[in-house]
Amino acid sequence: MAILSPSLLAADPLNLGKEMKRAEAAGAQWLHVDVMDGCFVPNLSSFTYSTVAAMRKATSLTLDVHLMIEKPIRYVEDFCRAGADYLTIHVEADSRENIRAALEKIRGLGVRPGIVLKPGTPAEAAEEFLPLVDMVLVMTVEPGFGGQKFMASMMPKVTRLRQLLDKVNPSCHVEVDGGVDKGTCRTCMESGADVLVAGSAFFRSEDPEALRILIEG
């Protein structure tokens, strides 16, 4: 089975603390935090490193922080020191040299680094970074907005990344983010994903625990 990482982007922003407690009460072990700069993706989120620091004080759940920002090396230290447990950055967001440096910096600060791929980016674009990371995140929607339709065409990429990781870094997680719900979670797990991000399907459900049980077993 897999780990469920409920996405706070779909939570009620006026009651974020209560929404985090609701996720915890439903049995979630992780929380997914999307940080968007309005440049790398055409949208802004209200989540910053100060938000992550406040979350860290409010919960013991694993904070799975996804930076959708240009040149993330500028901010990784802030998010690490704020309390992220996993910090994932996009392979498309900077030069190869700076991406490598950012991943190494994250690791050096005691946080688990991860690499993210947009739908149009092939698995091989992350290959050189696979020995350096603890998680690879495959976007199954275009990043920047919640509530999009799941792209089943991304599943071969998930499988390919799992195959590559099994050779060089078998303990690394493969995470899927975008359109995950009761109907698509099985496909993700069968393709090789072991961490699933769910936003609307969790926070806008009358029974979020049912999705957690389905995914985590």
CSV table of C-alpha atoms in Angstrom, one decimal:
chain,number,residue,atom,x,y,z
A,1,MET,CA,0.0,0.0,0.0
A,2,ALA,CA,1.0,3.7,-0.1
A,3,ILE,CA,1.2,6.8,2.1
A,4,LEU,CA,-1.5,9.4,1.8
A,5,SER,CA,-0.3,13.1,1.8
A,6,PRO,CA,-3.4,15.3,1.9
A,7,SER,CA,-2.8,18.6,0.0
A,8,LEU,CA,-3.5,21.7,2.1
A,9,LEU,CA,-4.1,23.6,-1.1
A,10,ALA,CA,-7.6,22.2,-1.1
A,11,ALA,CA,-8.2,22.9,2.6
A,12,ASP,CA,-10.3,25.8,4.0
A,13,PRO,CA,-7.7,28.6,4.1
A,14,LEU,CA,-9.7,30.4,6.9
A,15,ASN,CA,-9.5,27.3,9.1
A,16,LEU,CA,-6.1,25.8,8.2
A,17,GLY,CA,-5.3,24.7,11.8
A,18,LYS,CA,-8.6,22.9,12.1
A,19,GLU,CA,-8.1,21.3,8.7
A,20,MET,CA,-4.7,20.0,9.8
A,21,LYS,CA,-6.3,18.5,12.9
A,22,ARG,CA,-9.0,17.0,10.7
A,23,ALA,CA,-6.4,15.3,8.6
A,24,GLU,CA,-4.6,14.0,11.7
A,25,ALA,CA,-7.9,12.7,13.1
A,26,ALA,CA,-8.6,10.9,9.8
A,27,GLY,CA,-5.3,9.0,10.2
A,28,ALA,CA,-3.1,10.9,7.7
A,29,GLN,CA,0.6,10.7,8.5
A,30,TRP,CA,1.8,13.4,6.0
A,31,LEU,CA,0.6,16.8,4.9
A,32,HIS,CA,1.4,18.2,1.4
A,33,VAL,CA,2.2,21.9,1.2
A,34,ASP,CA,2.3,23.6,-2.2
A,35,VAL,CA,4.3,26.7,-2.6
A,36,MET,CA,3.7,28.7,-5.8
A,37,ASP,CA,5.4,31.9,-6.9
A,38,GLY,CA,3.2,33.1,-9.8
A,39,CYS,CA,6.2,32.8,-12.1
A,40,PHE,CA,7.2,29.2,-12.4
A,41,VAL,CA,3.5,28.4,-12.4
A,42,PRO,CA,0.7,30.8,-13.3
A,43,ASN,CA,-0.7,31.0,-9.8
A,44,LEU,CA,0.2,32.1,-6.2
A,45,SER,CA,-0.3,30.2,-3.0
A,46,SER,CA,-0.4,31.8,0.4
A,47,PHE,CA,2.1,29.2,1.8
A,48,THR,CA,5.5,30.6,2.6
A,49,TYR,CA,8.3,29.5,4.8
A,50,SER,CA,6.7,31.4,7.7
A,51,THR,CA,3.5,29.4,7.1
A,52,VAL,CA,5.5,26.2,7.2
A,53,ALA,CA,7.1,27.3,10.5
A,54,ALA,CA,3.6,27.8,11.9
A,55,MET,CA,2.5,24.4,10.7
A,56,ARG,CA,5.6,22.8,12.2
A,57,LYS,CA,4.6,24.2,15.6
A,58,ALA,CA,1.0,22.9,15.2
A,59,THR,CA,1.6,19.3,14.0
A,60,SER,CA,3.9,16.4,14.4
A,61,LEU,CA,2.8,15.1,10.9
A,62,THR,CA,5.4,14.8,8.2
A,63,LEU,CA,5.5,18.1,6.2
A,64,ASP,CA,5.9,17.3,2.5
A,65,VAL,CA,6.7,20.7,1.0
A,66,HIS,CA,6.6,21.1,-2.8
A,67,LEU,CA,8.3,24.2,-4.2
A,68,MET,CA,6.8,25.4,-7.5
A,69,ILE,CA,9.2,28.3,-7.8
A,70,GLU,CA,11.9,29.6,-10.1
A,71,LYS,CA,15.5,29.1,-8.9
A,72,PRO,CA,14.6,27.3,-5.7
A,73,ILE,CA,18.2,27.3,-4.5
A,74,ARG,CA,17.4,30.9,-3.2
A,75,TYR,CA,14.8,29.7,-0.7
A,76,VAL,CA,15.6,26.0,0.2
A,77,GLU,CA,17.4,27.0,3.4
A,78,ASP,CA,14.4,29.0,4.6
A,79,PHE,CA,12.0,26.1,4.1
A,80,CYS,CA,14.4,23.6,5.6
A,81,ARG,CA,14.9,25.8,8.7
A,82,ALA,CA,11.1,26.4,8.9
A,83,GLY,CA,10.5,22.7,9.5
A,84,ALA,CA,10.0,20.8,6.2
A,85,ASP,CA,10.6,17.1,6.4
A,86,TYR,CA,10.7,16.6,2.7
A,87,LEU,CA,11.5,19.4,0.3
A,88,THR,CA,10.9,18.8,-3.4
A,89,ILE,CA,12.0,21.1,-6.2
A,90,HIS,CA,11.3,21.0,-10.0
A,91,VAL,CA,13.9,19.8,-12.4
A,92,GLU,CA,12.7,22.4,-14.8
A,93,ALA,CA,13.1,25.4,-12.4
A,94,ASP,CA,16.9,26.1,-12.9
A,95,SER,CA,20.1,24.9,-14.4
A,96,ARG,CA,21.3,21.4,-13.8
A,97,GLU,CA,24.1,22.7,-11.7
A,98,ASN,CA,21.9,24.8,-9.5
A,99,ILE,CA,19.3,21.9,-9.1
A,100,ARG,CA,22.1,19.6,-7.9
A,101,ALA,CA,23.5,22.3,-5.5
A,102,ALA,CA,20.0,22.9,-4.1
A,103,LEU,CA,19.4,19.2,-3.5
A,104,GLU,CA,22.8,18.9,-1.8
A,105,LYS,CA,22.0,21.9,0.3
A,106,ILE,CA,18.7,20.5,1.4
A,107,ARG,CA,20.4,17.2,2.5
A,108,GLY,CA,23.1,19.2,4.3
A,109,LEU,CA,20.4,20.9,6.4
A,110,GLY,CA,19.0,17.6,7.5
A,111,VAL,CA,15.9,17.6,5.3
A,112,ARG,CA,15.0,14.9,2.8
A,113,PRO,CA,15.4,16.3,-0.8
A,114,GLY,CA,13.1,15.4,-3.7
A,115,ILE,CA,12.9,16.2,-7.4
A,116,VAL,CA,9.7,17.0,-9.3
A,117,LEU,CA,8.7,16.5,-13.0
A,118,LYS,CA,6.0,18.3,-14.9
A,119,PRO,CA,3.8,16.2,-17.2
A,120,GLY,CA,5.8,17.2,-20.3
A,121,THR,CA,9.2,16.3,-18.7
A,122,PRO,CA,10.4,12.7,-19.4
A,123,ALA,CA,11.7,10.5,-16.6
A,124,GLU,CA,15.2,10.6,-18.0
A,125,ALA,CA,15.4,14.3,-17.1
A,126,ALA,CA,15.7,13.4,-13.5
A,127,GLU,CA,18.0,10.4,-13.9
A,128,GLU,CA,21.2,12.2,-12.9
A,129,PHE,CA,19.6,13.3,-9.6
A,130,LEU,CA,18.1,10.0,-8.6
A,131,PRO,CA,21.0,9.0,-6.3
A,132,LEU,CA,20.7,12.3,-4.5
A,133,VAL,CA,17.0,12.3,-3.5
A,134,ASP,CA,14.6,10.6,-1.1
A,135,MET,CA,11.5,11.2,-3.3
A,136,VAL,CA,10.6,11.7,-6.9
A,137,LEU,CA,7.3,13.5,-7.5
A,138,VAL,CA,5.5,12.9,-10.8
A,139,MET,CA,2.9,15.6,-11.6
A,140,THR,CA,-0.3,14.0,-13.0
A,141,VAL,CA,-1.8,17.4,-13.8
A,142,GLU,CA,-0.2,20.7,-14.9
A,143,PRO,CA,1.2,22.3,-11.7
A,144,GLY,CA,-0.4,25.4,-10.3
A,145,PHE,CA,-4.0,24.7,-9.8
A,146,GLY,CA,-6.1,22.2,-7.8
A,147,GLY,CA,-9.1,20.2,-9.0
A,148,GLN,CA,-7.7,19.2,-12.4
A,149,LYS,CA,-8.4,15.9,-14.2
A,150,PHE,CA,-5.9,13.0,-13.6
A,151,MET,CA,-3.6,12.3,-16.5
A,152,ALA,CA,-3.4,8.5,-16.8
A,153,SER,CA,-0.8,9.0,-19.5
A,154,MET,CA,1.8,9.8,-16.8
A,155,MET,CA,1.7,6.2,-15.4
A,156,PRO,CA,4.4,4.8,-17.7
A,157,LYS,CA,6.7,7.6,-16.4
A,158,VAL,CA,5.9,6.5,-12.8
A,159,THR,CA,6.8,3.0,-13.7
A,160,ARG,CA,10.0,4.0,-15.5
A,161,LEU,CA,11.2,6.1,-12.6
A,162,ARG,CA,10.5,3.2,-10.2
A,163,GLN,CA,12.6,0.9,-12.5
A,164,LEU,CA,15.5,3.4,-12.6
A,165,LEU,CA,15.3,4.0,-8.8
A,166,ASP,CA,15.4,0.3,-8.1
A,167,LYS,CA,18.8,0.2,-9.7
A,168,VAL,CA,20.4,3.2,-7.9
A,169,ASN,CA,18.3,4.2,-4.9
A,170,PRO,CA,15.6,1.6,-4.1
A,171,SER,CA,14.5,3.2,-0.8
A,172,CYS,CA,13.5,6.4,-2.6
A,173,HIS,CA,9.7,7.2,-2.7
A,174,VAL,CA,7.8,7.8,-5.9
A,175,GLU,CA,5.0,10.3,-5.3
A,176,VAL,CA,2.1,11.2,-7.5
A,177,ASP,CA,0.3,14.6,-7.3
A,178,GLY,CA,-2.8,15.6,-9.3
A,179,GLY,CA,-6.3,14.2,-9.6
A,180,VAL,CA,-5.8,11.4,-7.1
A,181,ASP,CA,-9.1,10.0,-5.7
A,182,LYS,CA,-10.8,6.7,-5.0
A,183,GLY,CA,-11.0,6.0,-8.7
A,184,THR,CA,-7.4,6.7,-9.6
A,185,CYS,CA,-5.3,5.7,-6.5
A,186,ARG,CA,-5.2,2.0,-7.4
A,187,THR,CA,-3.7,2.9,-10.8
A,188,CYS,CA,-1.0,5.0,-9.2
A,189,MET,CA,0.0,2.3,-6.8
A,190,GLU,CA,0.0,-0.4,-9.4
A,191,SER,CA,2.3,1.8,-11.6
A,192,GLY,CA,4.8,2.0,-8.8
A,193,ALA,CA,3.9,5.1,-6.7
A,194,ASP,CA,4.1,4.7,-2.9
A,195,VAL,CA,3.1,8.3,-1.8
A,196,LEU,CA,-0.2,9.8,-3.1
A,197,VAL,CA,-1.1,13.4,-2.8
A,198,ALA,CA,-4.9,14.0,-2.6
A,199,GLY,CA,-6.5,17.5,-2.3
A,200,SER,CA,-10.1,17.8,-3.2
A,201,ALA,CA,-10.7,14.1,-2.7
A,202,PHE,CA,-9.6,14.4,0.9
A,203,PHE,CA,-10.5,17.8,2.2
A,204,ARG,CA,-13.8,18.1,0.4
A,205,SER,CA,-15.0,14.6,1.2
A,206,GLU,CA,-17.5,13.8,3.9
A,207,ASP,CA,-15.4,10.7,4.7
A,208,PRO,CA,-11.7,11.5,4.2
A,209,GLU,CA,-10.8,8.5,6.3
A,210,ALA,CA,-12.2,6.2,3.7
A,211,LEU,CA,-9.7,7.5,1.1
A,212,ARG,CA,-6.8,7.1,3.7
A,213,ILE,CA,-7.9,3.5,4.4
A,214,LEU,CA,-8.1,2.7,0.7
A,215,ILE,CA,-4.6,4.0,0.0
A,216,GLU,CA,-2.8,3.1,3.2
A,217,GLY,CA,-4.6,-0.2,3.8
